[in-house]
Tab-separated table of N, CA and C in Angstrom:
chain	number	residue	atom	x	y	z
A	530	MET	N	19.519	9.830	-28.623
A	530	MET	CA	18.230	9.834	-27.980
A	530	MET	C	18.056	8.593	-27.092
A	531	GLU	N	18.588	7.480	-27.563
A	531	GLU	CA	18.488	6.249	-26.769
A	531	GLU	C	19.224	6.379	-25.444
A	532	LEU	N	20.374	7.026	-25.464
A	532	LEU	CA	21.155	7.202	-24.242
A	532	LEU	C	20.384	8.063	-23.245
A	533	ALA	N	19.782	9.129	-23.715
A	533	ALA	CA	18.996	10.005	-22.835
A	533	ALA	C	17.805	9.247	-22.252
A	534	SER	N	17.163	8.427	-23.061
A	534	SER	CA	16.031	7.633	-22.587
A	534	SER	C	16.475	6.642	-21.518
A	535	PHE	N	17.595	5.972	-21.759
A	535	PHE	CA	18.120	5.012	-20.787
A	535	PHE	C	18.491	5.707	-19.478
A	536	LEU	N	19.197	6.846	-19.580
A	536	LEU	CA	19.574	7.577	-18.369
A	536	LEU	C	18.346	8.068	-17.608
A	537	GLY	N	17.338	8.503	-18.317
A	537	GLY	CA	16.099	8.937	-17.672
A	537	GLY	C	15.430	7.801	-16.915
A	538	ARG	N	15.368	6.632	-17.553
A	538	ARG	CA	14.781	5.464	-16.884
A	538	ARG	C	15.615	5.054	-15.680
A	539	ALA	N	16.946	5.113	-15.820
A	539	ALA	CA	17.835	4.731	-14.713
A	539	ALA	C	17.666	5.686	-13.528
A	540	LEU	N	17.602	6.970	-13.798
A	540	LEU	CA	17.406	7.928	-12.709
A	540	LEU	C	16.032	7.761	-12.065
A	541	PHE	N	15.018	7.547	-12.888
A	541	PHE	CA	13.659	7.364	-12.368
A	541	PHE	C	13.592	6.143	-11.454
A	542	VAL	N	14.172	5.046	-11.902
A	542	VAL	CA	14.045	3.787	-11.174
A	542	VAL	C	14.983	3.721	-9.973
A	543	SER	N	15.946	4.637	-9.894
A	543	SER	CA	16.863	4.625	-8.753
A	543	SER	C	16.113	4.792	-7.428
A	544	VAL	N	15.019	5.517	-7.441
A	544	VAL	CA	14.195	5.674	-6.232
A	544	VAL	C	13.712	4.305	-5.743
A	545	PHE	N	13.241	3.502	-6.662
A	545	PHE	CA	12.703	2.189	-6.307
A	545	PHE	C	13.810	1.213	-5.926
A	546	LEU	N	14.895	1.199	-6.703
A	546	LEU	CA	15.971	0.243	-6.439
A	546	LEU	C	16.691	0.542	-5.127
A	547	LEU	N	16.949	1.788	-4.849
A	547	LEU	CA	17.603	2.134	-3.583
A	547	LEU	C	16.713	1.809	-2.390
A	548	SER	N	15.424	2.044	-2.531
A	548	SER	CA	14.485	1.706	-1.466
A	548	SER	C	14.429	0.195	-1.242
A	549	ALA	N	14.368	-0.555	-2.342
A	549	ALA	CA	14.336	-2.020	-2.230
A	549	ALA	C	15.617	-2.542	-1.594
A	550	TRP	N	16.761	-1.981	-1.985
A	550	TRP	CA	18.049	-2.411	-1.431
A	550	TRP	C	18.111	-2.137	0.067
A	551	GLN	N	17.664	-0.965	0.486
A	551	GLN	CA	17.678	-0.606	1.906
A	551	GLN	C	16.756	-1.539	2.700
A	552	GLU	N	15.578	-1.806	2.191
A	552	GLU	CA	14.653	-2.708	2.885
A	552	GLU	C	15.184	-4.131	2.915
A	553	PHE	N	15.843	-4.567	1.839
A	553	PHE	CA	16.415	-5.909	1.786
A	553	PHE	C	17.513	-6.067	2.830
A	554	ASN	N	18.389	-5.073	2.953
A	554	ASN	CA	19.485	-5.134	3.927
A	554	ASN	C	18.977	-5.137	5.361
A	555	ASP	N	17.838	-4.526	5.609
A	555	ASP	CA	17.283	-4.409	6.960
A	555	ASP	C	16.252	-5.504	7.263
A	556	PHE	N	15.989	-6.390	6.325
A	556	PHE	CA	14.851	-7.303	6.417
A	556	PHE	C	14.873	-8.186	7.661
A	557	GLY	N	15.861	-8.983	7.857
A	557	GLY	CA	15.971	-9.842	9.043
A	557	GLY	C	14.857	-10.872	9.164
A	558	GLU	N	14.726	-11.450	10.360
A	558	GLU	CA	13.727	-12.497	10.593
A	558	GLU	C	12.321	-11.944	10.774
A	559	ASP	N	12.218	-10.701	11.225
A	559	ASP	CA	10.902	-10.132	11.499
A	559	ASP	C	10.440	-9.133	10.442
A	560	GLY	N	11.174	-8.973	9.366
A	560	GLY	CA	10.798	-8.029	8.328
A	560	GLY	C	11.457	-6.670	8.472
A	561	GLY	N	12.186	-6.458	9.543
A	561	GLY	CA	12.928	-5.219	9.740
A	561	GLY	C	12.067	-4.036	10.141
A	562	ARG	N	12.692	-2.868	10.055
A	562	ARG	CA	11.999	-1.632	10.435
A	562	ARG	C	10.804	-1.351	9.546
A	563	SER	N	10.890	-1.754	8.290
A	563	SER	CA	9.782	-1.511	7.369
A	563	SER	C	8.515	-2.213	7.834
A	564	ALA	N	8.639	-3.452	8.276
A	564	ALA	CA	7.472	-4.197	8.746
A	564	ALA	C	6.909	-3.578	10.012
A	565	LYS	N	7.791	-3.122	10.899
A	565	LYS	CA	7.332	-2.513	12.154
A	565	LYS	C	6.611	-1.197	11.907
A	566	SER	N	7.114	-0.378	10.990
A	566	SER	CA	6.463	0.903	10.720
A	566	SER	C	5.237	0.745	9.829
A	567	LEU	N	5.189	-0.332	9.045
A	567	LEU	CA	4.050	-0.566	8.165
A	567	LEU	C	2.833	-1.093	8.906
A	568	LYS	N	3.053	-1.846	9.982
A	568	LYS	CA	1.951	-2.504	10.701
A	568	LYS	C	0.859	-1.530	11.162
A	569	PRO	N	1.160	-0.426	11.875
A	569	PRO	CA	0.080	0.473	12.289
A	569	PRO	C	-0.606	1.160	11.107
A	570	LYS	N	0.145	1.480	10.059
A	570	LYS	CA	-0.449	2.109	8.882
A	570	LYS	C	-1.363	1.128	8.155
A	571	PHE	N	-0.928	-0.127	8.062
A	571	PHE	CA	-1.758	-1.136	7.413
A	571	PHE	C	-3.030	-1.388	8.216
A	572	ASN	N	-2.899	-1.448	9.548
A	572	ASN	CA	-4.085	-1.641	10.386
A	572	ASN	C	-5.055	-0.481	10.247
A	573	ALA	N	-4.545	0.753	10.169
A	573	ALA	CA	-5.407	1.921	9.966
A	573	ALA	C	-6.095	1.840	8.606
A	574	PHE	N	-5.361	1.375	7.587
A	574	PHE	CA	-5.947	1.211	6.254
A	574	PHE	C	-7.045	0.159	6.269
A	575	VAL	N	-6.788	-0.966	6.932
A	575	VAL	CA	-7.791	-2.033	7.031
A	575	VAL	C	-9.039	-1.522	7.745
A	576	ASN	N	-8.852	-0.783	8.841
A	576	ASN	CA	-10.002	-0.215	9.558
A	576	ASN	C	-10.770	0.759	8.678
A	577	HIS	N	-10.055	1.551	7.902
A	577	HIS	CA	-10.689	2.516	7.003
A	577	HIS	C	-11.517	1.802	5.937
A	578	VAL	N	-10.954	0.761	5.342
A	578	VAL	CA	-11.665	-0.008	4.314
A	578	VAL	C	-12.877	-0.703	4.917
A	579	THR	N	-12.707	-1.309	6.097
A	579	THR	CA	-13.811	-2.008	6.755
A	579	THR	C	-14.934	-1.047	7.108
A	580	THR	N	-14.590	0.123	7.607
A	580	THR	CA	-15.601	1.113	7.983
A	580	THR	C	-16.387	1.603	6.778
A	581	HIS	N	-15.700	1.847	5.671
A	581	HIS	CA	-16.363	2.449	4.515
A	581	HIS	C	-16.998	1.436	3.561
A	582	THR	N	-16.542	0.201	3.555
A	582	THR	CA	-17.105	-0.787	2.640
A	582	THR	C	-17.865	-1.910	3.344
A	583	GLY	N	-17.587	-2.110	4.609
A	583	GLY	CA	-18.213	-3.205	5.335
A	583	GLY	C	-17.541	-4.550	5.079
A	584	GLN	N	-16.500	-4.564	4.268
A	584	GLN	CA	-15.787	-5.798	3.943
A	584	GLN	C	-14.577	-5.958	4.860
A	585	GLN	N	-14.417	-7.134	5.412
A	585	GLN	CA	-13.278	-7.431	6.277
A	585	GLN	C	-12.148	-7.982	5.421
A	586	LEU	N	-10.991	-7.346	5.464
A	586	LEU	CA	-9.835	-7.828	4.722
A	586	LEU	C	-9.170	-8.964	5.484
A	587	PRO	N	-8.617	-9.938	4.772
A	587	PRO	CA	-7.948	-11.045	5.458
A	587	PRO	C	-6.672	-10.569	6.147
A	588	PRO	N	-6.261	-11.250	7.216
A	588	PRO	CA	-5.013	-10.851	7.892
A	588	PRO	C	-3.808	-11.110	6.984
A	589	VAL	N	-2.846	-10.204	7.069
A	589	VAL	CA	-1.647	-10.298	6.245
A	589	VAL	C	-0.429	-10.171	7.144
A	590	ASP	N	0.541	-11.042	6.929
A	590	ASP	CA	1.797	-10.970	7.671
A	590	ASP	C	2.640	-9.838	7.089
A	591	MET	N	3.089	-8.924	7.914
A	591	MET	CA	3.848	-7.758	7.446
A	591	MET	C	5.148	-8.168	6.775
A	592	LYS	N	5.741	-9.263	7.242
A	592	LYS	CA	6.987	-9.738	6.648
A	592	LYS	C	6.772	-10.111	5.176
A	593	ILE	N	5.648	-10.743	4.881
A	593	ILE	CA	5.333	-11.124	3.505
A	593	ILE	C	5.032	-9.884	2.667
A	594	LEU	N	4.346	-8.930	3.247
A	594	LEU	CA	4.024	-7.697	2.533
A	594	LEU	C	5.292	-6.913	2.184
A	595	VAL	N	6.228	-6.830	3.109
A	595	VAL	CA	7.492	-6.137	2.850
A	595	VAL	C	8.309	-6.904	1.813
A	596	ALA	N	8.339	-8.225	1.907
A	596	ALA	CA	9.070	-9.035	0.928
A	596	ALA	C	8.476	-8.854	-0.472
A	597	ALA	N	7.159	-8.787	-0.563
A	597	ALA	CA	6.515	-8.558	-1.859
A	597	ALA	C	6.862	-7.177	-2.406
A	598	ALA	N	6.907	-6.180	-1.537
A	598	ALA	CA	7.271	-4.830	-1.971
A	598	ALA	C	8.712	-4.799	-2.477
A	599	ILE	N	9.607	-5.476	-1.774
A	599	ILE	CA	11.007	-5.542	-2.206
A	599	ILE	C	11.104	-6.201	-3.577
A	600	ALA	N	10.376	-7.300	-3.753
A	600	ALA	CA	10.408	-8.019	-5.028
A	600	ALA	C	9.840	-7.163	-6.162
A	601	LEU	N	8.705	-6.510	-5.921
A	601	LEU	CA	8.104	-5.681	-6.965
A	601	LEU	C	9.026	-4.530	-7.357
A	602	LYS	N	9.609	-3.858	-6.353
A	602	LYS	CA	10.493	-2.725	-6.647
A	602	LYS	C	11.796	-3.195	-7.295
A	603	GLY	N	12.366	-4.282	-6.801
A	603	GLY	CA	13.639	-4.771	-7.334
A	603	GLY	C	13.518	-5.310	-8.742
A	604	ILE	N	12.630	-6.257	-8.935
A	604	ILE	CA	12.467	-6.874	-10.259
A	604	ILE	C	11.888	-5.868	-11.250
A	605	GLY	N	10.854	-5.152	-10.796
A	605	GLY	CA	10.253	-4.148	-11.674
A	605	GLY	C	11.245	-3.073	-12.068
A	606	GLY	N	12.051	-2.627	-11.119
A	606	GLY	CA	13.043	-1.599	-11.413
A	606	GLY	C	14.086	-2.059	-12.409
A	607	LEU	N	14.592	-3.266	-12.226
A	607	LEU	CA	15.604	-3.782	-13.151
A	607	LEU	C	15.040	-3.954	-14.558
A	608	LEU	N	13.818	-4.459	-14.653
A	608	LEU	CA	13.214	-4.617	-15.974
A	608	LEU	C	12.917	-3.263	-16.613
A	609	PHE	N	12.474	-2.308	-15.803
A	609	PHE	CA	12.118	-0.985	-16.313
A	609	PHE	C	13.335	-0.249	-16.879
A	610	VAL	N	14.490	-0.410	-16.260
A	610	VAL	CA	15.707	0.247	-16.749
A	610	VAL	C	15.963	-0.123	-18.202
A	611	PHE	N	15.669	-1.359	-18.569
A	611	PHE	CA	15.925	-1.817	-19.931
A	611	PHE	C	14.718	-1.641	-20.837
A	612	GLY	N	13.732	-0.847	-20.392
A	612	GLY	CA	12.612	-0.478	-21.254
A	612	GLY	C	11.478	-1.484	-21.293
A	613	SER	N	11.394	-2.372	-20.335
A	613	SER	CA	10.350	-3.390	-20.331
A	613	SER	C	9.035	-2.843	-19.783
A	614	SER	N	7.954	-3.127	-20.497
A	614	SER	CA	6.631	-2.745	-20.014
A	614	SER	C	6.253	-3.555	-18.784
A	615	LEU	N	6.716	-4.798	-18.705
A	615	LEU	CA	6.428	-5.625	-17.530
A	615	LEU	C	6.993	-4.971	-16.272
A	616	GLY	N	8.194	-4.437	-16.362
A	616	GLY	CA	8.785	-3.727	-15.229
A	616	GLY	C	7.947	-2.536	-14.821
A	617	ALA	N	7.431	-1.802	-15.802
A	617	ALA	CA	6.573	-0.652	-15.506
A	617	ALA	C	5.287	-1.108	-14.834
A	618	TYR	N	4.727	-2.216	-15.282
A	618	TYR	CA	3.500	-2.738	-14.662
A	618	TYR	C	3.750	-3.190	-13.217
A	619	LEU	N	4.907	-3.803	-12.963
A	619	LEU	CA	5.235	-4.224	-11.596
A	619	LEU	C	5.390	-3.017	-10.673
A	620	LEU	N	6.073	-1.984	-11.152
A	620	LEU	CA	6.220	-0.764	-10.356
A	620	LEU	C	4.875	-0.068	-10.174
A	621	LEU	N	4.047	-0.108	-11.195
A	621	LEU	CA	2.704	0.472	-11.116
A	621	LEU	C	1.869	-0.250	-10.064
A	622	LEU	N	1.960	-1.569	-10.027
A	622	LEU	CA	1.247	-2.351	-9.017
A	622	LEU	C	1.729	-1.977	-7.616
A	623	HIS	N	3.044	-1.852	-7.445
A	623	HIS	CA	3.580	-1.466	-6.140
A	623	HIS	C	3.055	-0.104	-5.724
A	624	GLN	N	3.118	0.862	-6.625
A	624	GLN	CA	2.665	2.216	-6.307
A	624	GLN	C	1.169	2.243	-5.986
A	625	ALA	N	0.382	1.515	-6.740
A	625	ALA	CA	-1.070	1.513	-6.523
A	625	ALA	C	-1.453	0.910	-5.176
A	626	VAL	N	-0.712	-0.089	-4.736
A	626	VAL	CA	-1.011	-0.735	-3.455
A	626	VAL	C	-0.401	0.042	-2.286
A	627	ALA	N	0.845	0.467	-2.430
A	627	ALA	CA	1.558	1.072	-1.306
A	627	ALA	C	1.149	2.512	-1.014
A	628	THR	N	0.799	3.279	-2.029
A	628	THR	CA	0.529	4.707	-1.835
A	628	THR	C	-0.579	4.989	-0.830
A	629	PRO	N	-1.771	4.393	-0.964
A	629	PRO	CA	-2.818	4.717	0.022
A	629	PRO	C	-2.542	4.178	1.419
A	630	ILE	N	-1.681	3.180	1.527
A	630	ILE	CA	-1.355	2.629	2.845
A	630	ILE	C	-0.291	3.477	3.531
A	631	LEU	N	0.767	3.805	2.811
A	631	LEU	CA	1.883	4.527	3.412
A	631	LEU	C	1.566	5.994	3.676
A	632	TYR	N	0.839	6.614	2.793
A	632	TYR	CA	0.596	8.062	2.888
A	632	TYR	C	-0.878	8.312	3.189
A	633	ASP	N	-1.285	7.946	4.391
A	633	ASP	CA	-2.691	7.984	4.807
A	633	ASP	C	-3.098	9.359	5.341
A	634	PHE	N	-2.949	10.370	4.514
A	634	PHE	CA	-3.305	11.729	4.918
A	634	PHE	C	-4.783	11.841	5.273
A	635	TYR	N	-5.611	10.954	4.728
A	635	TYR	CA	-7.056	10.972	4.955
A	635	TYR	C	-7.433	10.621	6.397
A	636	ASN	N	-6.494	10.142	7.192
A	636	ASN	CA	-6.750	9.841	8.601
A	636	ASN	C	-6.437	11.023	9.525
A	637	TYR	N	-6.009	12.144	8.972
A	637	TYR	CA	-5.600	13.292	9.772
A	637	TYR	C	-6.440	14.522	9.419
A	638	ASP	N	-6.604	15.417	10.374
A	638	ASP	CA	-7.258	16.689	10.120
A	638	ASP	C	-6.339	17.582	9.306
A	639	VAL	N	-6.917	18.464	8.520
A	639	VAL	CA	-6.142	19.348	7.658
A	639	VAL	C	-5.218	20.251	8.467
A	640	ASP	N	-5.589	20.581	9.681
A	640	ASP	CA	-4.805	21.487	10.513
A	640	ASP	C	-3.533	20.852	11.080
A	641	ARG	N	-3.454	19.533	11.092
A	641	ARG	CA	-2.296	18.870	11.697
A	641	ARG	C	-1.101	18.864	10.750
A	642	LYS	N	0.089	18.897	11.332
A	642	LYS	CA	1.334	18.908	10.570
A	642	LYS	C	1.473	17.626	9.727
A	643	GLU	N	1.051	16.500	10.282
A	643	GLU	CA	1.178	15.221	9.583
A	643	GLU	C	0.404	15.216	8.276
A	644	PHE	N	-0.750	15.910	8.249
A	644	PHE	CA	-1.568	15.946	7.036
A	644	PHE	C	-0.759	16.511	5.876
A	645	GLY	N	-0.122	17.643	6.087
A	645	GLY	CA	0.657	18.281	5.021
A	645	GLY	C	1.808	17.426	4.541
A	646	GLN	N	2.521	16.807	5.473
A	646	GLN	CA	3.655	15.963	5.101
A	646	GLN	C	3.190	14.741	4.314
A	647	LEU	N	2.145	14.077	4.809
A	647	LEU	CA	1.645	12.877	4.136
A	647	LEU	C	1.018	13.207	2.788
A	648	PHE	N	0.306	14.329	2.727
A	648	PHE	CA	-0.321	14.713	1.466
A	648	PHE	C	0.736	15.045	0.417
A	649	SER	N	1.814	15.688	0.832
A	649	SER	CA	2.905	16.000	-0.087
A	649	SER	C	3.541	14.717	-0.623
A	650	LYS	N	3.808	13.763	0.255
A	650	LYS	CA	4.386	12.491	-0.188
A	650	LYS	C	3.397	11.706	-1.049
A	651	PHE	N	2.109	11.797	-0.721
A	651	PHE	CA	1.072	11.131	-1.516
A	651	PHE	C	1.072	11.686	-2.939
A	652	THR	N	1.119	13.000	-3.084
A	652	THR	CA	1.101	13.596	-4.417
A	652	THR	C	2.386	13.277	-5.194
A	653	GLN	N	3.519	13.187	-4.513
A	653	GLN	CA	4.750	12.781	-5.180
A	653	GLN	C	4.642	11.341	-5.679
A	654	SER	N	4.046	10.507	-4.867
A	654	SER	CA	3.855	9.118	-5.253
A	654	SER	C	2.887	9.011	-6.432
A	655	MET	N	1.890	9.865	-6.440
A	655	MET	CA	0.946	9.881	-7.568
A	655	MET	C	1.643	10.359	-8.844
A	656	ALA	N	2.601	11.265	-8.707
A	656	ALA	CA	3.369	11.719	-9.865
A	656	ALA	C	4.204	10.570	-10.441
A	657	LEU	N	4.795	9.760	-9.571
A	657	LEU	CA	5.526	8.579	-10.041
A	657	LEU	C	4.587	7.617	-10.755
A	658	LEU	N	3.403	7.443	-10.208
A	658	LEU	CA	2.399	6.579	-10.829
A	658	LEU	C	2.029	7.131	-12.211
A	659	GLY	N	1.862	8.437	-12.305
A	659	GLY	CA	1.552	9.054	-13.591
A	659	GLY	C	2.666	8.876	-14.604
A	660	ALA	N	3.905	8.986	-14.163
A	660	ALA	CA	5.039	8.785	-15.069
A	660	ALA	C	5.068	7.348	-15.584
A	661	LEU	N	4.749	6.401	-14.727
A	661	LEU	CA	4.699	5.001	-15.167
A	661	LEU	C	3.578	4.789	-16.181
A	662	LEU	N	2.425	5.388	-15.941
A	662	LEU	CA	1.321	5.298	-16.902
A	662	LEU	C	1.706	5.939	-18.231
A	663	PHE	N	2.413	7.067	-18.177
A	663	PHE	CA	2.884	7.735	-19.387
A	663	PHE	C	3.823	6.820	-20.166
A	664	PHE	N	4.766	6.174	-19.471
A	664	PHE	CA	5.701	5.259	-20.119
A	664	PHE	C	4.948	4.125	-20.804
A	665	ILE	N	3.997	3.529	-20.094
A	665	ILE	CA	3.223	2.419	-20.661
A	665	ILE	C	2.440	2.891	-21.875
A	666	GLY	N	1.840	4.066	-21.777
A	666	GLY	CA	1.083	4.605	-22.905
A	666	GLY	C	1.959	4.872	-24.111
A	667	MET	N	3.150	5.397	-23.885
A	667	MET	CA	4.068	5.657	-24.996
A	667	MET	C	4.534	4.354	-25.643
A	668	LYS	N	4.806	3.349	-24.825
A	668	LYS	CA	5.213	2.049	-25.371
A	668	LYS	C	4.105	1.468	-26.240
A	669	ASN	N	2.865	1.549	-25.739
A	669	ASN	CA	1.742	0.998	-26.485
A	669	ASN	C	1.457	1.790	-27.751
A	670	SER	N	1.604	3.105	-27.716
A	670	SER	CA	1.326	3.910	-28.906
A	670	SER	C	2.375	3.657	-29.985
A	671	ARG	N	3.619	3.415	-29.593
A	671	ARG	CA	4.652	3.095	-30.583
A	671	ARG	C	4.363	1.767	-31.255
A	672	LYS	N	3.911	0.772	-30.471
A	672	LYS	CA	3.589	-0.536	-31.051
A	672	LYS	C	2.427	-0.415	-32.020
A	673	HIS	N	1.385	0.309	-31.629
A	673	HIS	CA	0.214	0.452	-32.490
A	673	HIS	C	0.541	1.283	-33.713
A	674	GLY	N	1.408	2.275	-33.583
A	674	GLY	CA	1.824	3.092	-34.718
A	674	GLY	C	2.563	2.275	-35.760
A	675	ARG	N	3.420	1.389	-35.311
A	675	ARG	CA	4.152	0.521	-36.236
A	675	ARG	C	3.200	-0.425	-36.950
A	676	GLN	N	2.220	-0.971	-36.221
A	676	GLN	CA	1.266	-1.894	-36.824
A	676	GLN	C	0.416	-1.193	-37.866
A	677	LEU	N	0.010	0.036	-37.572
A	677	LEU	CA	-0.804	0.772	-38.527
A	677	LEU	C	-0.012	1.069	-39.799
A	678	ARG	N	1.239	1.424	-39.661
A	678	ARG	CA	2.056	1.725	-40.831
A	678	ARG	C	2.293	0.471	-41.662
A	679	LYS	N	2.448	-0.671	-41.057
A	679	LYS	CA	2.697	-1.897	-41.801
A	679	LYS	C	1.457	-2.362	-42.553
A	680	LYS	N	0.274	-2.110	-42.018
A	680	LYS	CA	-0.957	-2.601	-42.628
A	680	LYS	C	-1.454	-1.717	-43.766
A	681	ALA	N	-0.944	-0.513	-43.881
A	681	ALA	CA	-1.402	0.394	-44.926
A	681	ALA	C	-0.959	-0.147	-46.299
A	682	PRO	N	-1.906	-0.247	-47.246
A	682	PRO	CA	-1.526	-0.756	-48.589
A	682	PRO	C	-0.695	0.274	-49.344
A	683	LYS	N	0.211	-0.221	-50.127
A	683	LYS	CA	1.058	0.660	-50.926
A	683	LYS	C	0.337	0.998	-52.227
A	684	ALA	N	0.469	2.241	-52.599
A	684	ALA	CA	-0.135	2.678	-53.865
A	684	ALA	C	0.718	2.193	-55.027
A	685	LYS	N	0.043	1.715	-56.068
A	685	LYS	CA	0.755	1.235	-57.250
A	685	LYS	C	0.748	2.323	-58.305
A	686	ALA	N	1.888	2.467	-58.944
A	686	ALA	CA	1.998	3.455	-60.019
A	686	ALA	C	1.664	2.781	-61.337
A	687	ASN	N	0.871	3.437	-62.179
A	687	ASN	CA	0.506	2.870	-63.498
A	687	ASN	C	1.421	3.336	-64.565
């Protein structure tokens, strides 16, 4: 069972590690293609947040944002493979921040082709987020289950 669990985690995290590796290799001095493609999506997200909340977000350098994404996916992925909850939390943070920025289906009309493609990727990303939440919940329930069993008093035979 342990082998199946490890292989499942390894296959799951391969999405994150391969993405981080590709972005790392392409990073360069300007953040690479990821920074260039992220900039208009991030600006659209900032405009969306400003319009709906009235709050102005501080300016962010795309190179730093891409580097943070690489770090979260790389470190989180490596820790997650070995069953660490910290790794799951790092990947969860990445998914929670990146999903609404990268897959901005809400900026398109339902009739446009981009809406369907972005919405499909958004829902896939939400499924990954759900799997991470499931992993964290299972880890926590196992810890609490062990604590409950240890605290139960033993019955004495007379």
